[in-house]
């Protein structure tokens, strides 16, 4: 059992824990991008997502890493080179996100959706 500290997140239940890990405007897009490509550099993620600021992308990547959904690999080269990829825990979340995506495709008017992740 994990020792709880002031920095350890506390959740109301399993649903709350899952939702807290994926809440954030860009987290699901980040997870889908990494699931699709295997790994991505920061600039590639920012280019693909387009509207995300540097600060927000950094913050959301850190939260995903903290929650064990992605890994950050620093190649420690003279030219900065960092890549992100899904962990096994992150990969296990993709079928759940696919189910939510499918539900949205079925029940939400497509005219109200700015960008479909299910079709990418």
mmCIF file of N, CA and C in Angstrom:
data_model
loop_
_atom_site.group_PDB
_atom_site.id
_atom_site.type_symbol
_atom_site.label_atom_id
_atom_site.label_comp_id
_atom_site.label_asym_id
_atom_site.label_seq_id
_atom_site.Cartn_x
_atom_site.Cartn_y
_atom_site.Cartn_z
ATOM 1 N N UNK A 1 0.846 -1.188 0.000
ATOM 2 C CA UNK A 1 0.000 0.000 0.000
ATOM 3 C C UNK A 1 0.882 1.238 0.000
ATOM 4 N N UNK A 2 0.499 2.240 -0.794
ATOM 5 C CA UNK A 2 1.275 3.458 -0.927
ATOM 6 C C UNK A 2 1.121 4.329 0.315
ATOM 7 N N UNK A 3 2.248 4.850 0.805
ATOM 8 C CA UNK A 3 2.220 5.764 1.942
ATOM 9 C C UNK A 3 1.697 7.121 1.465
ATOM 10 N N UNK A 4 0.682 7.648 2.128
ATOM 11 C CA UNK A 4 0.096 8.925 1.746
ATOM 12 C C UNK A 4 0.886 10.080 2.348
ATOM 13 N N UNK A 5 1.152 11.072 1.516
ATOM 14 C CA UNK A 5 1.802 12.304 1.964
ATOM 15 C C UNK A 5 0.920 13.468 1.551
ATOM 16 N N UNK A 6 1.325 14.666 1.929
ATOM 17 C CA UNK A 6 0.543 15.846 1.555
ATOM 18 C C UNK A 6 0.500 16.008 0.036
ATOM 19 N N UNK A 7 1.539 15.558 -0.677
ATOM 20 C CA UNK A 7 1.594 15.689 -2.125
ATOM 21 C C UNK A 7 0.877 14.552 -2.845
ATOM 22 N N UNK A 8 0.534 13.491 -2.139
ATOM 23 C CA UNK A 8 -0.150 12.358 -2.749
ATOM 24 C C UNK A 8 -1.593 12.740 -3.048
ATOM 25 N N UNK A 9 -2.047 12.490 -4.288
ATOM 26 C CA UNK A 9 -3.444 12.821 -4.599
ATOM 27 C C UNK A 9 -4.402 11.935 -3.816
ATOM 28 N N UNK A 10 -5.514 12.494 -3.477
ATOM 29 C CA UNK A 10 -6.561 11.745 -2.796
ATOM 30 C C UNK A 10 -7.798 11.793 -3.683
ATOM 31 N N UNK A 11 -8.448 10.657 -3.828
ATOM 32 C CA UNK A 11 -9.582 10.551 -4.730
ATOM 33 C C UNK A 11 -10.821 10.103 -3.963
ATOM 34 N N UNK A 12 -11.972 10.544 -4.443
ATOM 35 C CA UNK A 12 -13.237 10.136 -3.839
ATOM 36 C C UNK A 12 -13.529 8.665 -4.101
ATOM 37 N N UNK A 13 -13.153 8.206 -5.293
ATOM 38 C CA UNK A 13 -13.388 6.811 -5.696
ATOM 39 C C UNK A 13 -12.570 6.540 -6.955
ATOM 40 N N UNK A 14 -12.709 5.332 -7.516
ATOM 41 C CA UNK A 14 -11.932 4.955 -8.697
ATOM 42 C C UNK A 14 -12.282 5.823 -9.911
ATOM 43 N N UNK A 15 -13.554 6.147 -10.063
ATOM 44 C CA UNK A 15 -13.981 6.991 -11.174
ATOM 45 C C UNK A 15 -13.338 8.364 -11.061
ATOM 46 N N UNK A 16 -13.368 8.932 -9.871
ATOM 47 C CA UNK A 16 -12.758 10.237 -9.629
ATOM 48 C C UNK A 16 -11.256 10.190 -9.928
ATOM 49 N N UNK A 17 -10.598 9.113 -9.532
ATOM 50 C CA UNK A 17 -9.157 8.973 -9.788
ATOM 51 C C UNK A 17 -8.880 8.973 -11.287
ATOM 52 N N UNK A 18 -9.639 8.193 -12.029
ATOM 53 C CA UNK A 18 -9.447 8.115 -13.482
ATOM 54 C C UNK A 18 -9.708 9.463 -14.134
ATOM 55 N N UNK A 19 -10.801 10.102 -13.756
ATOM 56 C CA UNK A 19 -11.147 11.390 -14.358
ATOM 57 C C UNK A 19 -10.105 12.460 -14.031
ATOM 58 N N UNK A 20 -9.573 12.451 -12.818
ATOM 59 C CA UNK A 20 -8.548 13.433 -12.468
ATOM 60 C C UNK A 20 -7.276 13.226 -13.289
ATOM 61 N N UNK A 21 -6.963 11.970 -13.604
ATOM 62 C CA UNK A 21 -5.755 11.697 -14.389
ATOM 63 C C UNK A 21 -5.881 12.152 -15.836
ATOM 64 N N UNK A 22 -7.099 12.143 -16.386
ATOM 65 C CA UNK A 22 -7.250 12.516 -17.793
ATOM 66 C C UNK A 22 -7.872 13.891 -17.993
ATOM 67 N N UNK A 23 -8.271 14.561 -16.900
ATOM 68 C CA UNK A 23 -8.865 15.880 -17.073
ATOM 69 C C UNK A 23 -7.784 16.878 -17.450
ATOM 70 N N UNK A 24 -8.145 17.777 -18.267
ATOM 71 C CA UNK A 24 -7.217 18.767 -18.802
ATOM 72 C C UNK A 24 -7.498 18.856 -20.285
ATOM 73 N N UNK A 25 -7.482 20.041 -20.803
ATOM 74 C CA UNK A 25 -7.905 20.275 -22.174
ATOM 75 C C UNK A 25 -7.139 19.448 -23.199
ATOM 76 N N UNK A 26 -5.858 19.163 -22.944
ATOM 77 C CA UNK A 26 -5.015 18.537 -23.961
ATOM 78 C C UNK A 26 -4.558 17.122 -23.626
ATOM 79 N N UNK A 27 -4.817 16.632 -22.439
ATOM 80 C CA UNK A 27 -4.280 15.335 -22.027
ATOM 81 C C UNK A 27 -4.722 14.186 -22.927
ATOM 82 N N UNK A 28 -5.980 14.149 -23.280
ATOM 83 C CA UNK A 28 -6.465 13.053 -24.120
ATOM 84 C C UNK A 28 -5.825 13.126 -25.502
ATOM 85 N N UNK A 29 -5.663 14.331 -26.035
ATOM 86 C CA UNK A 29 -4.990 14.475 -27.333
ATOM 87 C C UNK A 29 -3.538 14.006 -27.236
ATOM 88 N N UNK A 30 -2.871 14.322 -26.141
ATOM 89 C CA UNK A 30 -1.493 13.872 -25.937
ATOM 90 C C UNK A 30 -1.452 12.350 -25.896
ATOM 91 N N UNK A 31 -2.338 11.745 -25.122
ATOM 92 C CA UNK A 31 -2.371 10.290 -24.999
ATOM 93 C C UNK A 31 -2.639 9.633 -26.349
ATOM 94 N N UNK A 32 -3.598 10.154 -27.094
ATOM 95 C CA UNK A 32 -3.899 9.594 -28.412
ATOM 96 C C UNK A 32 -2.716 9.749 -29.369
ATOM 97 N N UNK A 33 -2.066 10.886 -29.338
ATOM 98 C CA UNK A 33 -0.917 11.114 -30.220
ATOM 99 C C UNK A 33 0.204 10.123 -29.909
ATOM 100 N N UNK A 34 0.462 9.899 -28.637
ATOM 101 C CA UNK A 34 1.508 8.953 -28.254
ATOM 102 C C UNK A 34 1.094 7.513 -28.575
ATOM 103 N N UNK A 35 -0.180 7.206 -28.443
ATOM 104 C CA UNK A 35 -0.661 5.861 -28.783
ATOM 105 C C UNK A 35 -0.502 5.606 -30.283
ATOM 106 N N UNK A 36 -0.724 6.645 -31.059
ATOM 107 C CA UNK A 36 -0.663 6.534 -32.510
ATOM 108 C C UNK A 36 0.770 6.455 -33.035
ATOM 109 N N UNK A 37 1.675 7.189 -32.421
ATOM 110 C CA UNK A 37 3.024 7.324 -32.975
ATOM 111 C C UNK A 37 4.090 6.547 -32.214
ATOM 112 N N UNK A 38 3.805 6.118 -31.014
ATOM 113 C CA UNK A 38 4.805 5.413 -30.197
ATOM 114 C C UNK A 38 5.568 6.360 -29.305
ATOM 115 N N UNK A 39 6.182 7.369 -29.885
ATOM 116 C CA UNK A 39 6.880 8.376 -29.084
ATOM 117 C C UNK A 39 6.908 9.686 -29.870
ATOM 118 N N UNK A 40 7.038 10.767 -29.127
ATOM 119 C CA UNK A 40 7.070 12.096 -29.750
ATOM 120 C C UNK A 40 7.966 13.009 -28.942
ATOM 121 N N UNK A 41 8.612 13.909 -29.657
ATOM 122 C CA UNK A 41 9.345 14.980 -29.015
ATOM 123 C C UNK A 41 8.346 16.085 -28.664
ATOM 124 N N UNK A 42 8.744 16.950 -27.736
ATOM 125 C CA UNK A 42 7.891 18.042 -27.276
ATOM 126 C C UNK A 42 7.398 18.885 -28.452
ATOM 127 N N UNK A 43 8.323 19.321 -29.310
ATOM 128 C CA UNK A 43 7.961 20.196 -30.433
ATOM 129 C C UNK A 43 6.978 19.511 -31.380
ATOM 130 N N UNK A 44 7.135 18.192 -31.576
ATOM 131 C CA UNK A 44 6.202 17.459 -32.429
ATOM 132 C C UNK A 44 4.802 17.439 -31.825
ATOM 133 N N UNK A 45 4.731 17.232 -30.510
ATOM 134 C CA UNK A 45 3.432 17.266 -29.833
ATOM 135 C C UNK A 45 2.800 18.649 -29.968
ATOM 136 N N UNK A 46 3.587 19.677 -29.734
ATOM 137 C CA UNK A 46 3.065 21.040 -29.806
ATOM 138 C C UNK A 46 2.599 21.359 -31.231
ATOM 139 N N UNK A 47 3.336 20.904 -32.225
ATOM 140 C CA UNK A 47 2.962 21.141 -33.620
ATOM 141 C C UNK A 47 1.655 20.410 -33.959
ATOM 142 N N UNK A 48 1.526 19.179 -33.519
ATOM 143 C CA UNK A 48 0.334 18.394 -33.844
ATOM 144 C C UNK A 48 -0.912 18.936 -33.142
ATOM 145 N N UNK A 49 -0.759 19.324 -31.889
ATOM 146 C CA UNK A 49 -1.911 19.806 -31.123
ATOM 147 C C UNK A 49 -2.265 21.240 -31.520
ATOM 148 N N UNK A 50 -1.294 22.021 -31.926
ATOM 149 C CA UNK A 50 -1.429 23.357 -32.490
ATOM 150 C C UNK A 50 -1.816 24.460 -31.516
ATOM 151 N N UNK A 51 -2.951 24.387 -30.874
ATOM 152 C CA UNK A 51 -3.432 25.511 -30.072
ATOM 153 C C UNK A 51 -2.905 25.515 -28.639
ATOM 154 N N UNK A 52 -2.125 24.536 -28.249
ATOM 155 C CA UNK A 52 -1.658 24.443 -26.876
ATOM 156 C C UNK A 52 -0.428 25.334 -26.683
ATOM 157 N N UNK A 53 -0.395 26.037 -25.557
ATOM 158 C CA UNK A 53 0.774 26.871 -25.258
ATOM 159 C C UNK A 53 1.907 25.997 -24.718
ATOM 160 N N UNK A 54 3.119 26.510 -24.802
ATOM 161 C CA UNK A 54 4.300 25.810 -24.295
ATOM 162 C C UNK A 54 4.119 25.486 -22.811
ATOM 163 N N UNK A 55 3.674 26.470 -22.048
ATOM 164 C CA UNK A 55 3.494 26.302 -20.601
ATOM 165 C C UNK A 55 2.450 25.222 -20.281
ATOM 166 N N UNK A 56 1.325 25.249 -20.976
ATOM 167 C CA UNK A 56 0.255 24.281 -20.717
ATOM 168 C C UNK A 56 0.681 22.879 -21.110
ATOM 169 N N UNK A 57 1.334 22.742 -22.269
ATOM 170 C CA UNK A 57 1.793 21.420 -22.692
ATOM 171 C C UNK A 57 2.795 20.871 -21.690
ATOM 172 N N UNK A 58 3.713 21.700 -21.235
ATOM 173 C CA UNK A 58 4.688 21.278 -20.228
ATOM 174 C C UNK A 58 3.985 20.795 -18.971
ATOM 175 N N UNK A 59 3.018 21.551 -18.504
ATOM 176 C CA UNK A 59 2.281 21.209 -17.289
ATOM 177 C C UNK A 59 1.522 19.895 -17.451
ATOM 178 N N UNK A 60 0.837 19.731 -18.573
ATOM 179 C CA UNK A 60 0.044 18.523 -18.763
ATOM 180 C C UNK A 60 0.932 17.293 -18.945
ATOM 181 N N UNK A 61 2.075 17.448 -19.611
ATOM 182 C CA UNK A 61 3.024 16.338 -19.729
ATOM 183 C C UNK A 61 3.554 15.936 -18.355
ATOM 184 N N UNK A 62 3.864 16.923 -17.527
ATOM 185 C CA UNK A 62 4.351 16.619 -16.168
ATOM 186 C C UNK A 62 3.303 15.874 -15.351
ATOM 187 N N UNK A 63 2.041 16.295 -15.467
ATOM 188 C CA UNK A 63 0.963 15.619 -14.732
ATOM 189 C C UNK A 63 0.777 14.187 -15.232
ATOM 190 N N UNK A 64 0.808 13.985 -16.544
ATOM 191 C CA UNK A 64 0.682 12.639 -17.099
ATOM 192 C C UNK A 64 1.848 11.754 -16.654
ATOM 193 N N UNK A 65 3.030 12.340 -16.588
ATOM 194 C CA UNK A 65 4.199 11.595 -16.117
ATOM 195 C C UNK A 65 4.072 11.280 -14.629
ATOM 196 N N UNK A 66 3.647 12.253 -13.846
ATOM 197 C CA UNK A 66 3.447 12.049 -12.408
ATOM 198 C C UNK A 66 2.450 10.929 -12.126
ATOM 199 N N UNK A 67 1.411 10.846 -12.960
ATOM 200 C CA UNK A 67 0.378 9.837 -12.772
ATOM 201 C C UNK A 67 0.750 8.487 -13.389
ATOM 202 N N UNK A 68 1.933 8.411 -13.965
ATOM 203 C CA UNK A 68 2.423 7.142 -14.498
ATOM 204 C C UNK A 68 1.830 6.739 -15.833
ATOM 205 N N UNK A 69 1.240 7.705 -16.561
ATOM 206 C CA UNK A 69 0.624 7.394 -17.849
ATOM 207 C C UNK A 69 1.608 7.537 -19.004
ATOM 208 N N UNK A 70 2.636 8.369 -18.834
ATOM 209 C CA UNK A 70 3.670 8.519 -19.863
ATOM 210 C C UNK A 70 5.044 8.483 -19.211
ATOM 211 N N UNK A 71 6.036 8.182 -20.033
ATOM 212 C CA UNK A 71 7.436 8.250 -19.629
ATOM 213 C C UNK A 71 8.105 9.366 -20.401
ATOM 214 N N UNK A 72 9.028 10.030 -19.747
ATOM 215 C CA UNK A 72 9.842 11.067 -20.376
ATOM 216 C C UNK A 72 11.260 10.526 -20.451
ATOM 217 N N UNK A 73 11.796 10.461 -21.661
ATOM 218 C CA UNK A 73 13.162 9.960 -21.833
ATOM 219 C C UNK A 73 14.052 11.093 -22.328
ATOM 220 N N UNK A 74 15.034 11.456 -21.501
ATOM 221 C CA UNK A 74 16.004 12.482 -21.854
ATOM 222 C C UNK A 74 17.242 11.776 -22.392
ATOM 223 N N UNK A 75 17.575 12.036 -23.643
ATOM 224 C CA UNK A 75 18.715 11.385 -24.276
ATOM 225 C C UNK A 75 20.052 11.968 -23.816
ATOM 226 N N UNK A 76 20.008 13.059 -23.046
ATOM 227 C CA UNK A 76 21.195 13.701 -22.472
ATOM 228 C C UNK A 76 22.272 13.948 -23.525
ATOM 229 N N UNK A 77 21.857 14.533 -24.624
ATOM 230 C CA UNK A 77 22.786 14.916 -25.685
ATOM 231 C C UNK A 77 23.050 16.409 -25.588
ATOM 232 N N UNK A 78 24.089 16.871 -26.278
ATOM 233 C CA UNK A 78 24.421 18.299 -26.263
ATOM 234 C C UNK A 78 23.245 19.126 -26.769
ATOM 235 N N UNK A 79 22.641 18.655 -27.836
ATOM 236 C CA UNK A 79 21.412 19.276 -28.343
ATOM 237 C C UNK A 79 20.254 18.660 -27.552
ATOM 238 N N UNK A 80 19.459 19.437 -26.829
ATOM 239 C CA UNK A 80 18.382 18.847 -26.035
ATOM 240 C C UNK A 80 17.498 17.920 -26.871
ATOM 241 N N UNK A 81 17.295 16.715 -26.360
ATOM 242 C CA UNK A 81 16.479 15.713 -27.048
ATOM 243 C C UNK A 81 15.727 14.906 -25.994
ATOM 244 N N UNK A 82 14.434 15.185 -25.888
ATOM 245 C CA UNK A 82 13.561 14.500 -24.937
ATOM 246 C C UNK A 82 12.393 13.923 -25.723
ATOM 247 N N UNK A 83 12.030 12.685 -25.423
ATOM 248 C CA UNK A 83 10.871 12.065 -26.048
ATOM 249 C C UNK A 83 9.922 11.543 -24.978
ATOM 250 N N UNK A 84 8.655 11.536 -25.338
ATOM 251 C CA UNK A 84 7.606 11.037 -24.455
ATOM 252 C C UNK A 84 6.971 9.821 -25.108
ATOM 253 N N UNK A 85 6.589 8.846 -24.270
ATOM 254 C CA UNK A 85 5.875 7.662 -24.770
ATOM 255 C C UNK A 85 4.937 7.173 -23.674
ATOM 256 N N UNK A 86 3.929 6.413 -24.094
ATOM 257 C CA UNK A 86 2.983 5.842 -23.139
ATOM 258 C C UNK A 86 3.653 4.744 -22.321
ATOM 259 N N UNK A 87 3.278 4.667 -21.063
ATOM 260 C CA UNK A 87 3.652 3.529 -20.229
ATOM 261 C C UNK A 87 2.608 2.430 -20.460
ATOM 262 N N UNK A 88 2.825 1.266 -19.874
ATOM 263 C CA UNK A 88 1.811 0.210 -19.952
ATOM 264 C C UNK A 88 0.498 0.696 -19.338
ATOM 265 N N UNK A 89 0.606 1.438 -18.256
ATOM 266 C CA UNK A 89 -0.584 1.995 -17.596
ATOM 267 C C UNK A 89 -1.312 2.946 -18.548
ATOM 268 N N UNK A 90 -0.563 3.787 -19.250
ATOM 269 C CA UNK A 90 -1.160 4.710 -20.218
ATOM 270 C C UNK A 90 -1.801 3.972 -21.377
ATOM 271 N N UNK A 91 -1.121 2.935 -21.871
ATOM 272 C CA UNK A 91 -1.676 2.144 -22.974
ATOM 273 C C UNK A 91 -2.974 1.467 -22.567
ATOM 274 N N UNK A 92 -3.060 1.053 -21.311
ATOM 275 C CA UNK A 92 -4.276 0.374 -20.851
ATOM 276 C C UNK A 92 -5.471 1.321 -20.805
ATOM 277 N N UNK A 93 -5.226 2.615 -20.840
ATOM 278 C CA UNK A 93 -6.288 3.616 -20.813
ATOM 279 C C UNK A 93 -6.884 3.865 -22.200
ATOM 280 N N UNK A 94 -6.152 3.554 -23.257
ATOM 281 C CA UNK A 94 -6.607 3.855 -24.618
ATOM 282 C C UNK A 94 -7.946 3.185 -24.961
ATOM 283 N N UNK A 95 -8.177 1.907 -24.642
ATOM 284 C CA UNK A 95 -9.509 1.330 -24.937
ATOM 285 C C UNK A 95 -10.647 2.050 -24.217
ATOM 286 N N UNK A 96 -10.378 2.561 -23.033
ATOM 287 C CA UNK A 96 -11.394 3.327 -22.296
ATOM 288 C C UNK A 96 -11.699 4.627 -23.047
ATOM 289 N N UNK A 97 -10.637 5.306 -23.492
ATOM 290 C CA UNK A 97 -10.820 6.548 -24.246
ATOM 291 C C UNK A 97 -11.517 6.275 -25.578
ATOM 292 N N UNK A 98 -11.177 5.139 -26.215
ATOM 293 C CA UNK A 98 -11.854 4.757 -27.463
ATOM 294 C C UNK A 98 -13.353 4.580 -27.232
ATOM 295 N N UNK A 99 -13.734 3.959 -26.126
ATOM 296 C CA UNK A 99 -15.155 3.761 -25.814
ATOM 297 C C UNK A 99 -15.855 5.106 -25.622
ATOM 298 N N UNK A 100 -15.197 6.033 -24.947
ATOM 299 C CA UNK A 100 -15.777 7.371 -24.750
ATOM 300 C C UNK A 100 -15.903 8.078 -26.097
ATOM 301 N N UNK A 101 -14.883 7.931 -26.933
ATOM 302 C CA UNK A 101 -14.892 8.529 -28.270
ATOM 303 C C UNK A 101 -16.063 7.977 -29.092
ATOM 304 N N UNK A 102 -16.224 6.669 -29.061
ATOM 305 C CA UNK A 102 -17.316 6.036 -29.799
ATOM 306 C C UNK A 102 -18.677 6.524 -29.313
ATOM 307 N N UNK A 103 -18.821 6.674 -28.000
ATOM 308 C CA UNK A 103 -20.070 7.175 -27.444
ATOM 309 C C UNK A 103 -20.328 8.585 -27.975
ATOM 310 N N UNK A 104 -19.295 9.431 -27.965
ATOM 311 C CA UNK A 104 -19.441 10.795 -28.475
ATOM 312 C C UNK A 104 -19.810 10.822 -29.948
ATOM 313 N N UNK A 105 -19.192 9.945 -30.741
ATOM 314 C CA UNK A 105 -19.534 9.861 -32.163
ATOM 315 C C UNK A 105 -21.007 9.525 -32.370
ATOM 316 N N UNK A 106 -21.529 8.689 -31.499
ATOM 317 C CA UNK A 106 -22.918 8.233 -31.626
ATOM 318 C C UNK A 106 -23.923 9.253 -31.099
ATOM 319 N N UNK A 107 -23.565 9.973 -30.026
ATOM 320 C CA UNK A 107 -24.559 10.772 -29.310
ATOM 321 C C UNK A 107 -24.365 12.289 -29.346
ATOM 322 N N UNK A 108 -23.308 12.757 -29.976
ATOM 323 C CA UNK A 108 -23.064 14.202 -30.018
ATOM 324 C C UNK A 108 -23.134 14.667 -31.471
ATOM 325 N N UNK A 109 -23.848 15.750 -31.704
ATOM 326 C CA UNK A 109 -23.983 16.325 -33.039
ATOM 327 C C UNK A 109 -22.590 16.700 -33.559
ATOM 328 N N UNK A 110 -22.207 16.164 -34.715
ATOM 329 C CA UNK A 110 -20.868 16.399 -35.265
ATOM 330 C C UNK A 110 -20.600 17.874 -35.560
ATOM 331 N N UNK A 111 -21.643 18.652 -35.762
ATOM 332 C CA UNK A 111 -21.466 20.086 -36.010
ATOM 333 C C UNK A 111 -20.963 20.817 -34.752
ATOM 334 N N UNK A 112 -21.119 20.195 -33.605
ATOM 335 C CA UNK A 112 -20.680 20.813 -32.356
ATOM 336 C C UNK A 112 -19.234 20.419 -32.004
ATOM 337 N N UNK A 113 -18.630 19.548 -32.786
ATOM 338 C CA UNK A 113 -17.296 19.030 -32.500
ATOM 339 C C UNK A 113 -16.272 19.716 -33.407
ATOM 340 N N UNK A 114 -15.296 20.392 -32.787
ATOM 341 C CA UNK A 114 -14.280 21.114 -33.555
ATOM 342 C C UNK A 114 -13.285 20.160 -34.225
ATOM 343 N N UNK A 115 -12.960 19.056 -33.551
ATOM 344 C CA UNK A 115 -11.957 18.128 -34.085
ATOM 345 C C UNK A 115 -12.259 16.727 -33.547
ATOM 346 N N UNK A 116 -12.360 15.779 -34.441
ATOM 347 C CA UNK A 116 -12.647 14.396 -34.015
ATOM 348 C C UNK A 116 -11.342 13.637 -33.814
ATOM 349 N N UNK A 117 -11.157 13.092 -32.623
ATOM 350 C CA UNK A 117 -9.983 12.277 -32.346
ATOM 351 C C UNK A 117 -10.203 10.835 -32.773
ATOM 352 N N UNK A 118 -11.436 10.412 -32.811
ATOM 353 C CA UNK A 118 -11.744 9.016 -33.127
ATOM 354 C C UNK A 118 -11.329 8.660 -34.547
ATOM 355 N N UNK A 119 -11.367 9.609 -35.436
ATOM 356 C CA UNK A 119 -11.082 9.338 -36.848
ATOM 357 C C UNK A 119 -9.624 9.515 -37.213
ATOM 358 N N UNK A 120 -8.805 10.018 -36.305
ATOM 359 C CA UNK A 120 -7.401 10.288 -36.629
ATOM 360 C C UNK A 120 -6.582 9.035 -36.579
#
